[in-house]
Amino acid sequence: MSIGWGFPLNNRSPNCRSRLKLPKRMDTGPLQVLTVATAPYPDQRPGTSGLRKRVCVFQTKPYYLHNFIQSIFSSIDLRDRQGSTMVLGGDGRFFNKTATEVIVQMAAANGVGRVIIGHHGILSTPALSCVIRKYKAIGGIILTASHNPGGLDGYFGIKFNVANGGPAKEAITNKIFQISRNIEEFAICPGLRVDLTTVGKQAFDLENKFKPFKVEIVDSVESYANLLRNIFDFALLKELLFEENQIKIRVDAMHGVAGPYVKRILCEELGCPASSVINCTPLEDFGGQPPNPTYAANLLEDMRGGQWDFGAAFDGDGDRNMILGRNGFFVSPSDSVAVIADNIFCIPYFQQTGVRGFARSMPTSAALDRVAKATKIELYETPTGWKFFGNLMDAGCLSLCGEESFGTGSDHVREKDGLWAVLAWLSILAARRQSVEDILKNHWLKYGRNYYTRYDYENVDIDTACEMMEDLEILITDKSFVRQRFAVEDKIFQVEKADNFEYTDPVDSTISRNQGLRIIFSDGSRIIYRLSGTSSEGATVRIYIDSYEQHNVFQDTQVMLSPLATIAVKISQLHHRTKRTGPSVIT
């Protein structure tokens, strides 16, 4: 059955849901599948982590959600889609429930045989990856805008993960975008209603379908928790956290999806007092604060009080993490993955599997490289985006990886995993019986230190940002730029190499171009410029600065990197072009 818009295309009503004129359904008959006419939108290109827009875009633009979901389904070959299993879940932000209902209705109409959904529609990103792999699903849809604010005036996002549990590769996201630009109709079963409140199986008869469409509501935590039980020594961790001489930890779930996982695993299984964890109830607006670890001000204040030995915070969908030591000692994400690499056999999983390789995104500091060199383990440098790590993992080349944007993980799933990183650090603390600060300082004494910072310039005019990047690329790729010298204070930096980073995947030889502008100096210091692929509004210009010191390892990061920061701003003319006096955020 087909159904049209029901109103002129040039006068689209914001209440598109009420405009979808549905035929009356007989309670005893099969559910009808409708084909609904629509018109494309030009702005549905997925970024590094899917499609992210303000909630009002999904609410006021007719069928904006439907178009993108249909584009995902249409990107999958009908033979693969027919009767298949898909996984669905989200971080609990505003609009998740509405989107979940629509996606289930469209999955049924598009031939999917079964949809597995987290209880109440909740699944963390790493847990969804785990469930995809456990049930051998063809993929999954994650409803999250990660660290961006939630609520009615906040952001909403959709990300498609493929059968390996990881983010879709560029070829797939490009295909989804092309379909979205030409879409004319979508399929939906609007009479289908799913109960998300009860764990169990539900079945629905659809017209022209020989088999019932099935929905399975699963415990959001259990499959993932069972995976972690087989990776870490829970008995040892319980001794660290619960027995005599226990350490005191403080964990902030920031009212994101990680809350139920933190309570189940850290409190119920490992014995942490309930007072150790805060903000563990997922809220649609995350309590009015961005679910971003870098904004965990209350946690930082608590840690500075000196009563807690270890602190951690997560983002909205539970894949990012921030690690703190006593008195608020900050562990940068680049250092975090390097420390885990150096202590990797404190984790029983790696005692069993061995270590196949390490990897980091190109903008991440080279701290991990030094561990890889010392341990003679292969090191891969990839573009930003977890999908590049997944390909290496599937080929058996990679065990541990990380990104500077608070992402850490291993080959147990195909997503970065915040709680996994916390348990990895707790495993190191249990084995070494040192403080977080002592472990990191000893690491610097052993390997030297990569001083590292990132400047974010948020909500920059897109045209201004793109023009700046284009001009900057012309400047640095000119042959005359190499060997130029820049003097700041008593420091002199000579350019050794400058390019637009290009990655050739060692597994399938896929080439990814335009992955960030790099200036590499003769002493190994680096300045990197990128436009963010995860920004939900405007453009975010990012400058990354990385500089290695072998012996002078206990200085202030911003003081040490000030000369390079001055050079980075001068070369790009960023402040002049954007009319800014400084970055929005420094990490």
XYZ file of C-alpha atoms in Angstrom:
587
model
C 0.000 0.000 0.000
C 1.273 3.496 -0.842
C 0.596 6.769 0.854
C 1.690 10.285 -0.083
C 2.792 13.321 1.837
C -0.753 14.581 2.406
C 0.473 18.201 2.160
C 2.414 20.348 -0.317
C 6.159 19.755 -0.435
C 6.850 23.488 -0.332
C 4.852 23.956 2.884
C 5.949 21.098 5.096
C 4.291 20.952 8.490
C 6.517 20.497 11.538
C 4.061 17.942 12.878
C 4.810 15.407 10.158
C 3.792 12.508 12.359
C 0.171 13.633 12.469
C 0.176 14.177 8.699
C 0.976 10.525 8.010
C -2.611 9.339 7.349
C -2.710 5.752 8.531
C -5.336 3.196 7.553
C -7.344 1.789 10.419
C -5.928 -1.470 11.682
C -8.013 -4.491 12.525
C -6.774 -5.909 15.825
C -6.962 -9.462 14.551
C -5.418 -8.898 11.138
C -1.793 -8.630 10.028
C -0.096 -5.260 10.284
C -0.024 -3.228 7.101
C 3.222 -2.205 5.431
C 3.093 1.217 3.809
C 5.227 2.873 1.176
C 5.343 6.594 1.913
C 6.398 9.273 -0.556
C 9.134 11.610 0.621
C 11.664 14.107 -0.676
C 15.427 14.144 -0.055
C 17.475 16.431 2.153
C 20.970 17.516 1.069
C 22.573 17.458 4.531
C 22.488 13.815 5.629
C 26.146 12.977 5.090
C 27.355 10.898 8.067
C 30.414 12.242 9.860
C 33.106 10.290 11.685
C 30.483 9.008 14.123
C 27.257 9.108 12.137
C 24.634 11.783 11.552
C 24.310 14.397 14.299
C 21.876 17.295 14.289
C 19.897 19.361 16.730
C 16.755 17.629 17.967
C 14.608 20.290 16.307
C 15.884 19.182 12.898
C 14.464 15.698 13.435
C 11.266 17.109 14.922
C 10.468 19.856 12.418
C 11.716 18.519 9.091
C 9.154 16.031 7.806
C 10.495 12.503 7.578
C 14.067 13.616 8.246
C 14.572 10.606 10.510
C 12.684 8.266 8.177
C 14.784 9.288 5.174
C 18.071 8.546 6.876
C 16.908 5.233 8.333
C 15.554 4.125 4.954
C 18.891 5.072 3.405
C 20.627 2.781 5.898
C 18.316 -0.127 5.098
C 18.554 0.494 1.350
C 22.350 0.412 1.551
C 22.112 -3.252 2.609
C 21.544 -5.789 -0.159
C 17.973 -7.095 -0.001
C 19.229 -10.690 0.103
C 21.272 -9.890 3.209
C 18.486 -7.878 4.793
C 15.699 -10.406 4.324
C 15.062 -12.272 7.571
C 18.220 -10.861 9.155
C 18.917 -9.786 12.735
C 19.711 -6.179 13.647
C 20.547 -4.569 16.997
C 19.138 -1.261 18.218
C 19.893 0.866 21.257
C 20.841 4.315 22.417
C 22.198 6.480 25.195
C 18.777 7.482 26.538
C 18.846 11.077 25.333
C 15.709 12.982 24.343
C 14.075 11.657 21.135
C 15.543 8.154 21.612
C 12.153 6.608 22.374
C 10.467 8.210 19.386
C 13.287 7.200 17.058
C 13.375 3.653 18.421
C 9.699 3.159 17.606
C 10.109 4.484 14.066
C 13.212 2.387 13.392
C 11.521 -0.828 14.542
C 8.536 -0.058 12.315
C 10.823 0.548 9.346
C 12.971 -2.510 10.053
C 9.858 -4.685 9.904
C 8.748 -3.085 6.646
C 12.193 -3.493 5.086
C 12.377 -7.246 5.562
C 14.484 -7.475 8.715
C 13.460 -10.634 10.567
C 14.440 -9.746 14.125
C 15.474 -6.626 16.030
C 17.305 -6.985 19.353
C 16.844 -3.940 21.582
C 18.330 -3.049 24.938
C 15.910 -2.841 27.866
C 14.138 0.554 27.775
C 15.977 1.182 24.489
C 19.271 1.544 26.359
C 22.579 0.136 25.078
C 26.027 1.654 25.427
C 28.034 1.829 22.220
C 30.541 -0.873 23.291
C 27.672 -3.058 24.541
C 25.879 -2.712 21.214
C 29.066 -3.788 19.446
C 29.225 -6.779 21.793
C 25.590 -7.737 21.117
C 26.028 -7.469 17.337
C 28.903 -9.919 17.522
C 27.197 -12.262 19.993
C 24.012 -12.631 17.936
C 25.780 -12.531 14.545
C 23.611 -9.617 13.445
C 24.122 -7.917 10.086
C 24.546 -4.635 11.923
C 23.143 -2.252 14.459
C 21.851 1.282 14.833
C 23.115 3.388 17.737
C 21.073 6.417 18.777
C 23.546 8.841 20.289
C 25.217 12.181 19.800
C 28.027 11.070 22.104
C 29.423 13.951 24.183
C 27.070 16.593 22.745
C 24.305 18.056 24.973
C 20.924 16.323 25.124
C 17.381 17.431 25.881
C 14.763 19.203 23.790
C 17.232 21.929 22.801
C 20.175 19.549 22.472
C 21.425 17.110 19.881
C 20.433 13.735 18.508
C 22.443 11.315 16.420
C 22.277 8.062 14.484
C 25.196 5.765 13.750
C 25.232 2.533 11.753
C 27.550 -0.281 12.789
C 28.193 -3.284 10.565
C 28.403 -7.028 11.175
C 31.809 -6.940 12.883
C 30.303 -4.641 15.517
C 32.264 -1.609 14.365
C 31.381 1.641 12.595
C 30.580 1.418 8.909
C 33.477 2.133 6.567
C 33.534 5.205 4.368
C 32.348 3.253 1.316
C 29.160 2.348 3.190
C 28.540 5.779 4.720
C 29.117 7.352 1.303
C 26.550 4.951 -0.150
C 24.058 5.876 2.577
C 24.588 9.556 1.799
C 24.091 9.061 -1.941
C 20.860 7.169 -1.331
C 19.638 9.929 0.994
C 20.196 12.526 -1.733
C 17.872 10.744 -4.138
C 15.324 9.085 -1.859
C 11.713 9.177 -3.034
C 9.939 6.841 -0.614
C 10.351 4.788 2.519
C 8.696 1.655 3.888
C 7.106 1.560 7.327
C 4.715 -0.517 9.412
C 3.142 2.279 11.496
C 0.743 0.061 13.419
C 3.566 -1.880 15.068
C 4.034 -1.074 18.747
C 6.855 -2.515 20.863
C 6.970 -2.750 24.650
C 10.493 -1.690 25.679
C 9.810 -2.067 29.393
C 9.780 -5.880 29.587
C 12.699 -8.189 28.831
C 11.530 -10.949 26.506
C 10.396 -11.794 22.983
C 7.575 -10.251 20.969
C 6.212 -11.370 17.597
C 4.145 -9.507 15.003
C 2.308 -10.698 11.898
C 2.806 -8.451 8.895
C 0.876 -8.515 5.644
C 2.618 -10.361 2.808
C 5.133 -11.850 5.261
C 5.399 -15.603 5.651
C 7.172 -15.413 9.009
C 6.363 -13.181 11.973
C 8.589 -10.196 12.636
C 10.314 -10.629 15.985
C 11.564 -8.176 18.575
C 13.722 -9.292 21.484
C 14.221 -6.986 24.455
C 17.447 -7.972 26.217
C 19.117 -7.041 29.484
C 21.193 -4.024 28.463
C 24.161 -4.991 30.643
C 24.439 -8.774 30.918
C 26.030 -9.771 27.581
C 28.605 -7.021 27.922
C 29.270 -7.781 31.596
C 29.849 -11.429 30.759
C 32.380 -10.394 28.122
C 34.293 -8.325 30.681
C 34.255 -11.212 33.163
C 36.236 -13.216 30.624
C 38.750 -10.401 30.042
C 39.618 -9.231 33.557
C 40.346 -10.939 36.869
C 37.224 -9.895 38.763
C 38.419 -11.610 41.949
C 41.606 -9.525 41.944
C 39.685 -6.334 41.192
C 37.238 -7.072 43.996
C 40.178 -7.448 46.358
C 41.484 -4.062 45.191
C 38.143 -2.309 45.610
C 36.430 -4.103 48.463
C 38.824 -6.002 50.706
C 41.254 -4.708 53.342
C 43.554 -1.898 52.119
C 41.107 -1.134 49.326
C 41.576 1.915 47.144
C 38.824 4.504 46.986
C 37.449 5.308 43.559
C 35.094 7.982 42.257
C 33.275 7.347 38.974
C 30.968 9.835 37.235
C 28.581 8.390 34.630
C 27.340 11.933 33.866
C 23.728 10.721 33.629
C 24.631 8.894 30.423
C 24.160 5.306 29.364
C 27.215 4.095 31.307
C 25.347 4.447 34.607
C 23.625 1.024 34.667
C 26.869 -0.665 33.592
C 28.873 1.090 36.303
C 26.374 0.154 39.013
C 26.088 -3.481 37.917
C 29.797 -4.143 37.387
C 31.639 -1.838 39.787
C 29.138 -1.865 42.645
C 27.183 -5.122 42.470
C 29.960 -7.371 41.162
C 33.185 -5.762 42.379
C 31.900 -4.424 45.673
C 32.404 -0.678 45.342
C 30.277 1.318 47.785
C 27.304 3.048 46.189
C 28.878 6.353 47.235
C 31.766 5.654 44.837
C 29.612 6.220 41.764
C 27.619 9.323 40.897
C 25.137 10.444 38.243
C 24.306 6.865 37.261
C 20.675 7.383 36.226
C 20.415 7.982 32.452
C 18.517 11.218 31.824
C 17.176 12.592 28.553
C 19.067 15.852 29.093
C 22.019 14.376 31.055
C 21.063 16.533 34.019
C 21.435 19.730 32.018
C 25.172 19.284 31.414
C 27.003 18.049 28.292
C 27.905 14.365 28.803
C 31.522 15.158 28.067
C 34.339 13.878 30.321
C 36.242 17.126 29.864
C 33.357 18.953 31.579
C 33.254 16.665 34.638
C 33.932 19.613 36.947
C 32.302 18.030 39.996
C 34.444 14.918 39.636
C 37.602 16.992 39.286
C 36.677 18.988 42.386
C 36.049 15.767 44.313
C 39.379 14.324 43.209
C 41.249 17.484 44.181
C 39.959 16.993 47.708
C 42.413 14.117 48.084
C 40.070 11.470 49.489
C 39.807 9.432 46.281
C 42.660 7.402 44.772
C 41.218 6.911 41.292
C 38.638 8.811 39.280
C 36.924 8.257 35.956
C 34.203 9.857 33.849
C 32.351 8.725 30.732
C 30.480 10.382 27.893
C 26.847 9.959 26.856
C 27.125 6.609 25.094
C 29.832 5.126 27.316
C 32.628 4.756 24.796
C 34.902 7.597 25.973
C 36.696 7.808 29.296
C 38.741 10.222 31.356
C 41.184 8.945 33.996
C 42.238 10.940 37.070
C 44.508 10.215 40.005
C 44.508 11.498 43.573
C 44.391 15.310 43.883
C 43.010 15.559 40.349
C 46.136 14.272 38.587
C 45.113 14.146 34.909
C 46.052 11.259 32.624
C 45.899 12.336 28.998
C 44.230 9.821 26.648
C 47.489 9.506 24.687
C 49.405 8.631 27.851
C 46.613 6.344 29.035
C 46.822 3.979 26.067
C 50.636 3.998 26.303
C 50.543 3.005 29.990
C 48.033 0.230 29.277
C 50.285 -1.008 26.470
C 53.308 -1.073 28.761
C 51.341 -3.037 31.384
C 49.182 -5.046 29.033
C 49.862 -8.422 30.609
C 48.245 -7.228 33.829
C 45.050 -8.038 31.913
C 44.421 -11.833 31.756
C 42.832 -11.605 28.291
C 46.165 -10.649 26.746
C 47.993 -13.372 28.637
C 45.776 -15.775 26.691
C 45.672 -14.095 23.264
C 49.082 -12.447 23.109
C 49.543 -8.990 21.622
C 49.166 -8.673 17.863
C 49.734 -4.964 17.442
C 49.172 -1.442 18.736
C 47.519 1.454 16.917
C 46.692 5.113 17.409
C 44.984 7.761 15.353
C 47.334 10.141 13.574
C 46.560 13.176 15.801
C 47.182 11.147 18.983
C 50.583 11.701 20.591
C 53.449 9.344 19.803
C 53.695 8.065 23.395
C 52.362 4.680 22.261
C 55.022 4.487 19.536
C 57.776 4.398 22.145
C 56.214 1.433 23.931
C 55.740 -0.356 20.619
C 59.379 0.204 19.689
C 60.663 -1.023 23.061
C 58.477 -4.136 23.007
C 59.017 -4.796 19.268
C 55.276 -4.803 18.639
C 53.901 -3.462 15.350
C 52.499 0.077 15.541
C 49.842 1.369 13.116
C 49.033 5.047 12.591
C 45.511 5.494 11.223
C 43.143 8.351 10.432
C 40.700 9.449 13.109
C 37.753 7.048 13.379
C 37.416 3.683 15.085
C 36.454 1.971 11.825
C 40.106 2.005 10.778
C 41.072 0.042 13.884
C 38.302 -2.491 13.254
C 39.722 -3.517 9.908
C 43.102 -4.235 11.512
C 41.437 -6.183 14.322
C 39.426 -8.322 11.907
C 42.671 -9.184 10.122
C 44.300 -10.263 13.391
C 46.811 -7.397 13.325
C 45.702 -5.332 16.306
C 45.071 -5.845 20.020
C 45.121 -2.386 21.658
C 44.400 1.072 20.307
C 43.511 4.588 21.315
C 42.609 8.082 20.205
C 43.414 11.421 21.797
C 39.684 12.184 22.025
C 39.307 10.044 25.175
C 38.864 6.786 23.269
C 40.596 3.574 24.353
C 39.845 -0.035 23.482
C 40.936 -3.462 22.357
C 39.875 -6.235 20.018
C 37.217 -7.577 22.443
C 34.689 -5.383 20.583
C 34.962 -3.060 17.596
C 34.297 0.198 19.433
C 36.163 2.282 21.947
C 35.099 1.263 25.416
C 35.115 3.536 28.456
C 34.414 0.947 31.145
C 36.956 -1.461 29.641
C 39.589 1.290 29.966
C 38.664 1.854 33.622
C 38.966 -1.869 34.389
C 42.291 -1.950 32.521
C 43.622 0.823 34.747
C 42.283 -0.857 37.885
C 44.020 -4.070 36.795
C 47.302 -2.159 36.546
C 46.754 -0.592 39.974
C 46.014 -4.037 41.430
C 49.194 -5.511 39.957
C 51.593 -2.651 40.679
C 50.181 -1.303 43.933
C 51.217 2.235 43.033
C 49.204 5.408 42.648
C 48.011 6.646 39.265
C 50.467 9.547 39.464
C 53.423 7.321 40.344
C 52.629 4.896 37.524
C 52.526 7.690 34.958
C 55.618 9.480 36.253
C 57.573 6.218 36.224
C 56.382 5.706 32.666
C 57.788 9.103 31.674
C 61.098 8.342 33.358
C 61.290 5.079 31.437
C 60.203 6.284 27.986
C 60.419 10.065 28.058
C 57.331 12.232 27.731
C 55.256 13.420 24.810
C 53.871 16.781 25.876
C 50.540 17.056 24.129
C 47.593 19.416 23.848
C 44.575 20.034 21.634
C 43.011 23.406 20.879
C 39.352 23.337 19.804
C 37.822 26.322 18.037
C 34.110 25.519 18.090
C 31.224 26.785 15.952
C 33.457 28.407 13.366
C 31.736 29.513 10.170
C 32.020 26.520 7.841
C 33.078 28.535 4.794
C 35.733 30.363 6.820
C 37.071 27.105 8.235
C 37.213 25.368 4.858
C 38.878 28.346 3.186
C 41.486 28.496 5.939
C 42.253 24.782 5.588
C 42.520 25.057 1.806
C 44.928 27.990 2.000
C 46.925 26.278 4.727
C 47.307 23.134 2.646
C 48.587 25.165 -0.305
C 51.096 26.870 1.985
C 52.529 23.806 3.723
C 52.635 21.513 0.685
C 54.693 23.985 -1.315
C 58.228 22.626 -1.627
C 59.669 25.848 -0.212
C 57.908 25.270 3.117
C 60.143 22.335 4.010
C 63.305 23.432 5.865
C 61.724 26.728 6.910
C 62.722 27.762 10.421
C 60.437 29.269 13.055
C 61.864 30.987 16.128
C 59.878 31.614 19.309
C 61.616 32.781 22.484
C 64.791 30.677 22.683
C 63.354 27.834 20.586
C 63.983 27.240 16.890
C 61.917 24.700 14.945
C 62.811 23.586 11.419
C 60.216 21.949 9.191
C 61.216 18.467 8.093
C 57.963 17.329 6.487
C 54.516 18.765 5.767
C 51.562 17.082 4.091
C 47.896 16.193 4.090
C 47.858 12.814 5.816
C 46.941 9.911 3.554
C 46.382 6.373 4.815
C 46.647 3.143 2.869
C 44.959 0.338 4.778
C 47.469 -2.528 5.069
C 44.619 -5.050 5.021
C 42.612 -4.145 1.919
C 44.757 -1.348 0.381
C 41.900 1.144 0.673
C 43.225 4.705 0.465
C 41.835 7.422 2.753
C 42.926 10.912 1.731
C 42.638 14.361 3.315
C 42.879 13.098 6.882
C 44.572 16.119 8.429
C 47.311 18.645 7.718
C 50.630 17.784 9.359
C 53.744 19.826 10.020
C 56.561 17.665 11.369
C 59.707 19.349 12.663
C 63.253 18.029 12.742
C 63.053 17.249 16.477
C 59.921 15.123 15.921
C 57.497 17.748 17.197
C 54.219 17.914 15.306
C 51.475 20.434 14.591
C 48.285 18.983 13.120
C 45.171 20.752 11.830
C 41.805 19.062 11.304
C 38.166 19.924 10.841
C 36.149 17.761 13.187
C 33.942 15.045 11.695
C 31.846 14.797 14.871
C 30.783 18.409 15.301
C 27.013 18.796 15.290
C 26.817 22.499 14.442
C 29.129 24.789 12.518
C 32.719 23.664 12.140
C 35.204 22.772 14.849
C 38.805 23.543 13.924
C 41.256 21.470 15.919
C 44.963 22.071 16.399
C 46.997 19.246 17.916
C 50.496 19.851 19.278
C 52.873 17.026 20.191
C 56.463 17.427 21.394
C 58.810 14.831 22.901
C 61.229 15.346 25.794
C 63.469 12.505 26.902
C 64.561 13.895 30.266
C 62.672 17.096 31.093
C 59.427 15.261 31.850
C 57.820 16.957 34.859
C 57.009 20.411 33.472
C 53.672 22.107 32.799
C 52.250 21.010 29.450
C 50.987 24.401 28.291
C 54.263 26.109 29.207
C 56.294 23.512 27.338
C 54.088 23.711 24.243
C 53.603 27.480 24.192
C 56.234 28.101 21.460
C 54.677 25.504 19.147
C 51.186 26.839 19.875
C 52.336 30.315 18.851
C 53.748 28.904 15.612
C 50.565 26.919 14.918
C 48.335 29.973 15.223
C 50.721 32.152 13.207
C 51.064 29.743 10.281
C 47.313 29.186 9.993
C 46.306 32.818 10.681
C 43.489 31.195 12.629
C 42.797 34.036 15.037
C 42.823 36.612 12.261
C 40.509 34.600 10.015
C 38.026 33.564 12.706
C 38.154 36.782 14.747
C 38.901 34.647 17.804
C 41.375 35.479 20.545
C 41.864 31.880 21.634
C 40.439 28.371 21.561
C 37.035 27.438 22.956
C 38.477 24.422 24.768
C 42.014 23.281 25.595
C 42.642 19.630 26.475
